[in-house]
């Protein structure tokens, strides 16, 4: 599926911080020269960040310092864009999955919120989960740990995302797809349970 | 003399106390008798296809709404022809997602040549806003409760279902869900016409809950207000001593 011409093939790293809680540690972890250098090493052509309501300052500060830094040459080879929020991120996620218009499969880096995880599973793209340690609830942590144990996702640390990225690249093609395991036909659907309760008999 | 007066005073009080005790007891017995967990109702009888159902769906912020529409994906609009959504004040994201979902249902209905039905939505105030003080929470919860009572009731004129109350209440986690389900129980408690077969509750614990129920989940399980209490991870499966499932593990229902 992927184009054989490397110059024409896009490879997207899509980062989502979620809409509800500010997660600037994750934003800082991706707005990082060393991380971007690693992206470039793995052949990424684009970094796209959904940074949430308050993330604009960190993002634009990073973008302006990048222009001054000596890293500019590297930066020209990797497009970096950001936005606060769309109603739906599924388009961005599908691009990270690749397979369309010469796009290679990239990666999604996400906060460990249910909505984003499930959306990423739906497009079946490689997924790095970064739990937000500042949230009081630790169920995000639990969920991420369990999904990583079952090999559906890789856990990333917001202090350094490079090991998680390396792992995704090493395991590319060997990944377990959540959909294929949990979406078998014959599995009881929610609507079937409603039918039971409502007495809809086929 | 003082003692005699005291005794006569008490004896005047005794019948009143007994009477109020009796009232409270019968009230409580009725409540317990109505609880789905004590006396489950049989599924509705519905052989004819035209007996379309009226459902009430509680939406919550962010993840809850996403999960809810994943649960309801592929809903048969001919069966569930009348849909009402309950949305918290200021939750515009849920309104957008609801419209998207209804659009896919409509396209699907056209494609399959089935009835699409109708939907509407009601806004209720939040039981507790983020950072709201605990002292004022009971007042705002009461306001939410009253708003929830207004949510039940006849669907719009275009809706195919003619039942007075929703047949089914579907919820998955936001705090409003507990208040709303309590309100539905109050309607059943006073045996308003049309409530005896209606207002069944199906609760689905969030897929994000692996080892511990959410607060809404815990409250609903303790109160036993739901006909079905579904959990998506095996650790949350709960049975009572007779082996009856109080938390029904059905595997992941999302996606």
Short mmCIF file of C-alpha atoms in Angstrom, two decimals:
data_model
loop_
_atom_site.label_atom_id
_atom_site.label_comp_id
_atom_site.label_asym_id
_atom_site.label_seq_id
_atom_site.Cartn_x
_atom_site.Cartn_y
_atom_site.Cartn_z
CA UNK A 1 0.00 0.00 0.00
CA UNK A 2 2.68 2.46 0.99
CA UNK A 3 4.45 4.29 -1.76
CA UNK A 4 7.90 3.01 -2.66
CA UNK A 5 9.16 6.49 -3.36
CA UNK A 6 10.28 7.82 0.02
CA UNK A 7 10.12 11.43 -1.11
CA UNK A 8 6.40 11.14 -1.85
CA UNK A 9 5.40 9.19 1.23
CA UNK A 10 4.04 11.06 4.19
CA UNK A 11 4.39 9.70 7.69
CA UNK A 12 2.41 11.43 10.41
CA UNK A 13 2.88 11.52 14.16
CA UNK A 14 -0.41 12.78 15.58
CA UNK A 15 -0.47 13.95 19.18
CA UNK A 16 -3.69 14.55 21.13
CA UNK A 17 -3.89 16.04 24.61
CA UNK A 18 -7.66 15.76 24.95
CA UNK A 19 -10.27 18.44 25.34
CA UNK A 20 -11.07 18.39 29.02
CA UNK A 21 -7.89 18.53 31.09
CA UNK A 22 -4.75 20.49 30.29
CA UNK A 23 -1.85 18.14 29.87
CA UNK A 24 1.14 20.39 29.27
CA UNK A 25 3.73 17.82 30.34
CA UNK A 26 2.83 15.82 27.25
CA UNK A 27 2.91 18.95 25.09
CA UNK A 28 6.40 19.81 26.39
CA UNK A 29 7.54 16.26 25.74
CA UNK A 30 6.65 16.48 22.04
CA UNK A 31 7.81 20.08 21.63
CA UNK A 32 11.33 18.86 22.18
CA UNK A 33 14.30 18.93 19.80
CA UNK A 34 15.56 15.50 20.76
CA UNK A 35 12.14 13.93 20.28
CA UNK A 36 11.74 15.56 16.87
CA UNK A 37 15.20 14.40 15.85
CA UNK A 38 14.10 10.88 16.72
CA UNK A 39 10.93 11.28 14.66
CA UNK A 40 13.06 12.34 11.71
CA UNK A 41 15.36 9.37 12.20
CA UNK A 42 12.33 7.06 11.93
CA UNK A 43 11.23 8.72 8.70
CA UNK A 44 8.39 10.91 9.94
CA UNK A 45 7.49 13.85 7.74
CA UNK A 46 4.89 15.53 9.91
CA UNK A 47 4.15 16.21 13.56
CA UNK A 48 0.61 17.40 14.21
CA UNK A 49 -0.42 18.41 17.72
CA UNK A 50 -3.89 18.91 19.18
CA UNK A 51 -2.86 20.94 22.21
CA UNK A 52 -6.16 21.88 23.88
CA UNK A 53 -7.42 25.15 25.25
CA UNK A 54 -4.36 26.49 27.04
CA UNK A 55 -1.62 24.90 24.98
CA UNK A 56 -1.19 27.58 22.37
CA UNK A 57 1.48 29.51 24.29
CA UNK A 58 3.79 26.56 24.85
CA UNK A 59 3.36 25.53 21.24
CA UNK A 60 3.98 28.95 19.70
CA UNK A 61 6.93 29.61 22.03
CA UNK A 62 8.47 26.39 20.84
CA UNK A 63 7.81 27.24 17.22
CA UNK A 64 9.48 30.64 17.55
CA UNK A 65 12.60 29.33 19.36
CA UNK A 66 12.92 26.61 16.75
CA UNK A 67 13.34 29.25 14.05
CA UNK A 68 16.28 30.75 15.93
CA UNK A 69 17.96 27.50 16.75
CA UNK A 70 20.55 25.69 14.71
CA UNK A 71 18.03 22.86 14.34
CA UNK A 72 16.30 24.77 11.60
CA UNK A 73 17.73 22.59 8.83
CA UNK A 74 16.28 19.45 10.39
CA UNK A 75 13.01 21.20 11.05
CA UNK A 76 12.57 21.96 7.37
CA UNK A 77 12.26 18.26 6.72
CA UNK A 78 9.50 17.75 9.22
CA UNK A 79 6.32 19.80 9.17
CA UNK A 80 5.03 20.81 12.59
CA UNK A 81 1.48 22.05 12.99
CA UNK A 82 -0.84 22.51 15.92
CA UNK A 83 -4.46 23.39 16.71
CA UNK A 84 -6.50 23.61 19.90
CA UNK A 85 -9.42 21.33 19.11
CA UNK A 86 -11.69 20.02 16.32
CA UNK A 87 -15.06 18.41 16.83
CA UNK A 88 -13.66 15.19 15.51
CA UNK A 89 -10.11 13.94 15.44
CA UNK A 90 -10.88 10.88 13.37
CA UNK A 91 -9.57 12.50 10.19
CA UNK A 92 -6.19 13.17 11.83
CA UNK A 93 -6.15 9.67 13.24
CA UNK A 94 -6.89 8.13 9.86
CA UNK A 95 -3.96 10.05 8.40
CA UNK A 96 -1.71 8.69 11.14
CA UNK A 97 -2.91 5.22 10.20
CA UNK A 98 -1.82 5.88 6.63
CA UNK A 99 -2.72 3.84 3.60
CA UNK A 100 -4.39 6.77 1.85
CA UNK A 101 -2.80 9.13 -0.68
CA UNK A 102 0.67 7.69 -0.32
CA UNK A 103 0.71 7.97 3.46
CA UNK A 104 2.74 5.52 5.45
CA UNK A 105 1.56 4.23 8.80
CA UNK A 106 2.74 6.62 11.51
CA UNK A 107 1.78 6.79 15.17
CA UNK A 108 -0.77 8.37 17.49
CA UNK A 109 0.46 9.70 20.81
CA UNK A 110 -2.44 10.29 23.15
CA UNK A 111 -3.45 11.10 26.68
CA UNK A 112 -5.08 8.04 28.25
CA UNK A 113 -8.67 9.26 27.93
CA UNK A 114 -11.24 6.69 26.82
CA UNK A 115 -12.60 8.62 23.87
CA UNK A 116 -9.22 9.10 22.22
CA UNK A 117 -8.09 5.53 22.90
CA UNK A 118 -11.20 4.04 21.37
CA UNK A 119 -11.01 6.35 18.37
CA UNK A 120 -7.39 5.33 17.81
CA UNK A 121 -8.36 1.65 18.11
CA UNK A 122 -11.08 2.19 15.57
CA UNK A 123 -8.66 3.44 12.94
CA UNK A 124 -6.23 0.75 14.10
CA UNK A 125 -3.12 2.91 14.21
CA UNK A 126 -0.13 2.27 16.50
CA UNK A 127 -0.77 4.01 19.78
CA UNK A 128 1.43 5.47 22.51
CA UNK A 129 -0.50 6.24 25.68
CA UNK A 130 0.77 8.84 28.13
CA UNK A 131 -1.23 8.79 31.38
CA UNK A 132 -1.71 12.16 33.03
CA UNK A 133 -0.15 11.74 36.48
CA UNK A 134 -1.57 15.04 37.71
CA UNK A 135 -5.16 13.79 37.51
CA UNK A 136 -6.46 12.66 40.89
CA UNK A 137 -8.02 9.54 39.49
CA UNK A 138 -5.60 6.77 38.74
CA UNK A 139 -7.96 4.83 36.51
CA UNK A 140 -6.28 6.32 33.44
CA UNK A 141 -3.07 4.74 34.64
CA UNK A 142 -4.80 1.40 35.21
CA UNK A 143 -6.41 1.41 31.81
CA UNK A 144 -3.16 2.30 30.04
CA UNK A 145 -1.27 -0.40 31.98
CA UNK A 146 -3.82 -3.07 31.09
CA UNK A 147 -3.91 -2.12 27.42
CA UNK A 148 -0.15 -2.17 27.25
CA UNK A 149 -0.08 -5.56 29.01
CA UNK A 150 -2.43 -6.88 26.35
CA UNK A 151 -0.17 -5.33 23.69
CA UNK A 152 -2.77 -3.00 22.23
CA UNK A 153 -0.74 0.10 23.07
CA UNK A 154 2.66 1.24 24.31
CA UNK A 155 3.01 3.33 27.45
CA UNK A 156 5.03 6.50 27.06
CA UNK A 157 6.49 8.69 29.72
CA UNK A 158 6.06 12.44 29.47
CA UNK A 159 9.67 12.92 30.56
CA UNK A 160 10.99 11.14 27.46
CA UNK A 161 8.91 9.74 24.63
CA UNK A 162 11.80 8.36 22.60
CA UNK A 163 11.85 4.82 24.06
CA UNK A 164 8.14 4.42 23.37
CA UNK A 165 8.62 5.66 19.81
CA UNK A 166 11.51 3.23 19.28
CA UNK A 167 9.31 0.40 20.55
CA UNK A 168 6.50 1.30 18.16
CA UNK A 169 8.95 1.31 15.24
CA UNK A 170 10.46 -2.02 16.32
CA UNK A 171 7.04 -3.67 16.65
CA UNK A 172 5.52 -2.23 13.49
CA UNK A 173 3.61 -4.94 11.67
CA UNK A 174 3.62 -7.20 14.73
CA UNK A 175 1.04 -5.22 16.61
CA UNK A 176 -2.11 -6.77 18.07
CA UNK A 177 -5.23 -5.07 16.75
CA UNK A 178 -7.86 -4.34 19.37
CA UNK A 179 -10.62 -4.52 16.80
CA UNK A 180 -9.67 -7.90 15.45
CA UNK A 181 -9.56 -9.41 18.95
CA UNK A 182 -12.60 -7.73 20.45
CA UNK A 183 -14.83 -7.22 17.47
CA UNK A 184 -15.36 -10.83 16.45
CA UNK A 185 -18.72 -11.66 15.01
CA UNK A 186 -20.92 -13.46 17.50
CA UNK A 187 -19.81 -11.16 20.27
CA UNK A 188 -22.80 -9.88 22.17
CA UNK A 189 -23.62 -6.35 21.12
CA UNK A 190 -25.09 -3.71 23.36
CA UNK A 191 -28.10 -3.27 21.10
CA UNK A 192 -28.84 -6.99 21.46
CA UNK A 193 -29.02 -6.51 25.24
CA UNK A 194 -31.47 -3.66 24.73
CA UNK A 195 -33.54 -5.95 22.47
CA UNK A 196 -33.67 -8.55 25.27
CA UNK A 197 -34.89 -6.02 27.76
CA UNK A 198 -37.47 -4.61 25.35
CA UNK A 199 -38.72 -8.01 24.24
CA UNK A 200 -37.84 -7.56 20.59
CA UNK A 201 -37.77 -11.15 19.42
CA UNK A 202 -36.54 -11.99 15.97
CA UNK B 1 -49.23 15.03 89.47
CA UNK B 2 -46.33 15.83 87.24
CA UNK B 3 -45.88 12.17 86.40
CA UNK B 4 -49.55 11.72 85.54
CA UNK B 5 -49.47 14.70 83.25
CA UNK B 6 -46.39 13.37 81.55
CA UNK B 7 -48.04 9.98 80.99
CA UNK B 8 -51.23 11.47 79.55
CA UNK B 9 -49.08 13.67 77.34
CA UNK B 10 -47.23 10.63 76.07
CA UNK B 11 -50.39 8.61 75.54
CA UNK B 12 -51.70 11.38 73.31
CA UNK B 13 -48.53 11.16 71.33
CA UNK B 14 -48.44 7.36 70.95
CA UNK B 15 -51.22 6.92 68.32
CA UNK B 16 -49.72 9.67 66.20
CA UNK B 17 -46.26 8.12 66.39
CA UNK B 18 -47.65 4.69 65.51
CA UNK B 19 -49.55 6.11 62.58
CA UNK B 20 -46.55 7.92 61.14
CA UNK B 21 -44.41 4.82 61.68
CA UNK B 22 -46.99 2.81 59.74
CA UNK B 23 -46.97 5.34 56.91
CA UNK B 24 -43.17 5.33 56.71
CA UNK B 25 -43.05 1.53 56.84
CA UNK B 26 -45.59 1.00 54.05
CA UNK B 27 -43.80 3.66 52.04
CA UNK B 28 -40.50 1.90 52.50
CA UNK B 29 -41.99 -1.51 51.73
CA UNK B 30 -43.42 -0.19 48.49
CA UNK B 31 -40.04 1.28 47.55
CA UNK B 32 -38.23 -1.98 48.29
CA UNK B 33 -40.88 -3.98 46.45
CA UNK B 34 -40.40 -1.80 43.38
CA UNK B 35 -36.62 -2.06 43.28
CA UNK B 36 -35.46 -3.97 40.21
CA UNK B 37 -32.77 -5.65 42.29
CA UNK B 38 -35.38 -7.11 44.69
CA UNK B 39 -38.15 -7.93 42.24
CA UNK B 40 -36.95 -7.89 38.64
CA UNK B 41 -39.57 -7.07 36.04
CA UNK B 42 -39.92 -9.43 33.13
CA UNK B 43 -38.80 -8.05 29.77
CA UNK B 44 -41.50 -6.15 27.96
CA UNK B 45 -43.83 -8.21 25.80
CA UNK B 46 -43.53 -7.00 22.26
CA UNK B 47 -44.25 -9.33 19.43
CA UNK B 48 -45.45 -6.86 16.89
CA UNK B 49 -42.80 -4.85 15.12
CA UNK B 50 -44.92 -1.72 15.19
CA UNK B 51 -44.67 -1.56 18.97
CA UNK B 52 -41.70 0.73 18.65
CA UNK B 53 -39.79 1.68 21.77
CA UNK B 54 -39.10 5.09 23.28
CA UNK B 55 -35.63 5.41 24.75
CA UNK B 56 -34.01 8.04 26.91
CA UNK B 57 -30.24 8.36 26.60
CA UNK B 58 -28.19 10.22 29.22
CA UNK B 59 -25.12 11.90 27.77
CA UNK B 60 -22.19 13.12 29.79
CA UNK B 61 -19.03 15.03 29.15
CA UNK B 62 -16.27 13.93 26.77
CA UNK B 63 -15.47 10.26 27.15
CA UNK B 64 -18.93 9.25 28.38
CA UNK B 65 -20.60 10.67 25.29
CA UNK B 66 -18.08 9.05 22.95
CA UNK B 67 -18.62 5.71 24.65
CA UNK B 68 -22.38 6.05 24.58
CA UNK B 69 -22.49 6.52 20.82
CA UNK B 70 -20.14 3.59 20.39
CA UNK B 71 -22.56 1.47 22.42
CA UNK B 72 -25.51 2.61 20.36
CA UNK B 73 -23.79 2.21 16.98
CA UNK B 74 -26.01 0.35 14.55
CA UNK B 75 -29.17 0.99 16.58
CA UNK B 76 -32.26 -0.22 14.74
CA UNK B 77 -34.34 2.93 14.28
CA UNK B 78 -37.43 0.91 13.39
CA UNK B 79 -37.34 -0.64 16.85
CA UNK B 80 -36.03 2.34 18.78
CA UNK B 81 -37.98 4.87 16.79
CA UNK B 82 -38.33 7.51 19.48
CA UNK B 83 -35.18 8.81 21.08
CA UNK B 84 -34.65 11.51 23.65
CA UNK B 85 -31.24 12.64 24.85
CA UNK B 86 -30.47 14.31 28.16
CA UNK B 87 -27.57 16.74 28.04
CA UNK B 88 -25.96 18.77 30.82
CA UNK B 89 -26.06 22.53 30.59
CA UNK B 90 -23.18 23.95 28.55
CA UNK B 91 -22.15 20.60 27.06
CA UNK B 92 -22.14 21.69 23.42
CA UNK B 93 -19.76 18.91 22.49
CA UNK B 94 -22.43 16.31 23.31
CA UNK B 95 -24.98 18.20 21.18
CA UNK B 96 -22.63 18.04 18.20
CA UNK B 97 -21.94 14.35 18.72
CA UNK B 98 -25.66 13.66 19.09
CA UNK B 99 -26.42 15.38 15.76
CA UNK B 100 -23.63 13.44 14.05
CA UNK B 101 -24.96 10.19 15.45
CA UNK B 102 -28.55 10.94 14.44
CA UNK B 103 -27.34 11.78 10.94
CA UNK B 104 -25.67 8.39 10.58
CA UNK B 105 -28.88 6.75 11.86
CA UNK B 106 -30.90 8.66 9.30
CA UNK B 107 -28.62 7.72 6.40
CA UNK B 108 -28.65 4.13 7.57
CA UNK B 109 -32.44 4.13 7.79
CA UNK B 110 -32.76 5.51 4.24
CA UNK B 111 -30.31 2.95 2.93
CA UNK B 112 -32.10 0.05 4.58
CA UNK B 113 -35.55 1.45 3.86
CA UNK B 114 -36.67 1.40 7.48
CA UNK B 115 -38.39 3.93 9.71
CA UNK B 116 -36.03 6.58 11.01
CA UNK B 117 -38.38 7.92 13.67
CA UNK B 118 -37.64 11.09 15.58
CA UNK B 119 -35.44 12.45 18.32
CA UNK B 120 -35.29 15.42 20.61
CA UNK B 121 -33.16 16.49 23.54
CA UNK B 122 -33.53 18.12 26.95
CA UNK B 123 -31.00 20.18 28.83
CA UNK B 124 -30.62 19.78 32.60
CA UNK B 125 -28.49 21.82 34.98
CA UNK B 126 -25.42 20.13 36.42
CA UNK B 127 -25.66 18.48 39.85
CA UNK B 128 -22.22 19.74 40.72
CA UNK B 129 -20.05 22.03 38.68
CA UNK B 130 -16.29 21.62 38.79
CA UNK B 131 -14.90 23.39 41.90
CA UNK B 132 -18.38 23.96 43.32
CA UNK B 133 -18.44 24.04 47.12
CA UNK B 134 -19.81 20.95 48.87
CA UNK B 135 -22.26 23.08 50.89
CA UNK B 136 -24.21 24.27 47.86
CA UNK B 137 -24.10 20.89 46.12
CA UNK B 138 -27.33 19.55 47.75
CA UNK B 139 -29.22 22.60 46.46
CA UNK B 140 -27.93 22.31 42.90
CA UNK B 141 -28.55 18.55 43.01
CA UNK B 142 -32.15 19.21 44.01
CA UNK B 143 -32.44 21.63 41.08
CA UNK B 144 -31.09 18.93 38.78
CA UNK B 145 -33.54 16.44 40.25
CA UNK B 146 -36.49 18.70 39.52
CA UNK B 147 -35.18 19.34 36.00
CA UNK B 148 -34.87 15.55 35.54
CA UNK B 149 -38.53 15.03 36.47
CA UNK B 150 -39.38 17.32 33.57
CA UNK B 151 -37.31 15.26 31.17
CA UNK B 152 -39.66 12.28 31.27
CA UNK B 153 -42.89 12.73 29.50
CA UNK B 154 -44.51 12.46 26.16
CA UNK B 155 -42.23 12.66 23.13
CA UNK B 156 -42.81 15.19 20.38
CA UNK B 157 -45.85 14.89 18.10
CA UNK B 158 -43.86 13.53 15.13
CA UNK B 159 -42.47 10.68 17.22
CA UNK B 160 -43.85 7.25 16.31
CA UNK B 161 -44.04 6.01 19.90
CA UNK B 162 -47.17 7.07 21.71
CA UNK B 163 -46.15 5.93 25.17
CA UNK B 164 -46.21 8.52 27.89
CA UNK B 165 -42.89 7.59 29.50
CA UNK B 166 -39.64 6.24 28.04
CA UNK B 167 -39.58 2.45 27.90
CA UNK B 168 -35.88 2.43 28.55
CA UNK B 169 -33.36 4.71 30.23
CA UNK B 170 -29.78 4.16 29.06
CA UNK B 171 -26.90 5.64 31.03
CA UNK B 172 -23.18 5.16 31.35
CA UNK B 173 -21.56 7.20 34.04
CA UNK B 174 -22.11 10.94 34.38
CA UNK B 175 -23.36 12.06 37.82
CA UNK B 176 -26.56 13.34 36.22
CA UNK B 177 -27.43 9.72 35.39
CA UNK B 178 -27.89 8.80 39.05
CA UNK B 179 -30.12 11.80 39.73
CA UNK B 180 -32.15 11.07 36.62
CA UNK B 181 -32.62 7.40 37.46
CA UNK B 182 -33.70 8.37 40.99
CA UNK B 183 -36.25 10.70 39.41
CA UNK B 184 -37.54 7.88 37.21
CA UNK B 185 -37.93 5.71 40.30
CA UNK B 186 -39.97 8.42 42.00
CA UNK B 187 -42.37 8.38 39.04
CA UNK B 188 -42.73 4.63 39.38
CA UNK B 189 -43.09 4.93 43.13
CA UNK B 190 -46.16 7.10 42.79
CA UNK B 191 -47.44 4.66 40.20
CA UNK B 192 -48.20 7.32 37.63
CA UNK B 193 -50.26 5.80 34.79
CA UNK B 194 -48.04 4.16 32.22
CA UNK B 195 -45.02 3.71 34.47
CA UNK B 196 -45.51 0.09 35.51
CA UNK B 197 -44.02 -1.38 32.31
CA UNK B 198 -41.88 1.62 31.40
CA UNK B 199 -38.74 3.30 32.74
CA UNK B 200 -36.44 0.30 32.74
CA UNK B 201 -32.84 1.26 33.39
CA UNK B 202 -29.77 -0.13 31.68
CA UNK B 203 -26.49 1.10 33.08
CA UNK B 204 -23.12 0.44 31.48
CA UNK B 205 -20.02 1.09 33.54
CA UNK B 206 -17.39 2.97 31.57
CA UNK B 207 -14.86 0.91 29.66
CA UNK B 208 -12.21 2.95 31.49
CA UNK B 209 -13.17 1.26 34.77
CA UNK B 210 -11.17 -1.91 35.25
CA UNK B 211 -10.99 -2.59 38.96
CA UNK B 212 -13.32 -0.15 40.68
CA UNK B 213 -16.75 1.20 39.85
CA UNK B 214 -17.23 4.92 39.27
CA UNK B 215 -19.13 6.91 41.89
CA UNK B 216 -22.27 6.84 39.73
CA UNK B 217 -21.79 3.09 39.29
CA UNK B 218 -21.40 2.50 43.00
CA UNK B 219 -24.48 4.55 43.85
CA UNK B 220 -26.58 2.76 41.26
CA UNK B 221 -25.40 -0.68 42.32
CA UNK B 222 -25.99 0.04 46.00
CA UNK B 223 -29.44 1.42 45.36
CA UNK B 224 -30.36 -1.43 43.03
CA UNK B 225 -32.27 0.89 40.73
CA UNK B 226 -31.18 -0.67 37.44
CA UNK B 227 -32.73 -3.56 35.56
CA UNK B 228 -29.38 -4.30 33.96
CA UNK B 229 -26.01 -3.30 35.36
CA UNK B 230 -23.35 -4.06 32.79
CA UNK B 231 -19.59 -4.02 33.29
CA UNK B 232 -16.92 -4.34 30.61
CA UNK B 233 -14.01 -5.81 32.57
CA UNK B 234 -14.04 -9.16 34.40
CA UNK B 235 -12.82 -7.74 37.73
CA UNK B 236 -16.04 -5.80 38.14
CA UNK B 237 -18.34 -8.80 37.84
CA UNK B 238 -20.34 -9.04 41.04
CA UNK B 239 -22.66 -11.81 42.18
CA UNK B 240 -24.72 -12.07 45.32
CA UNK B 241 -24.91 -15.26 47.39
CA UNK B 242 -27.63 -16.75 45.22
CA UNK B 243 -25.41 -16.33 42.20
CA UNK B 244 -27.49 -13.57 40.72
CA UNK B 245 -25.34 -11.13 38.82
CA UNK B 246 -25.38 -7.62 40.22
CA UNK B 247 -22.64 -6.56 37.87
CA UNK B 248 -23.06 -8.39 34.62
CA UNK B 249 -19.78 -8.92 32.76
CA UNK B 250 -20.45 -8.90 29.04
CA UNK B 251 -17.01 -8.16 27.61
CA UNK B 252 -16.13 -4.91 25.91
CA UNK B 253 -19.25 -3.31 24.44
CA UNK B 254 -17.56 -0.24 23.03
CA UNK B 255 -16.46 0.17 19.39
#
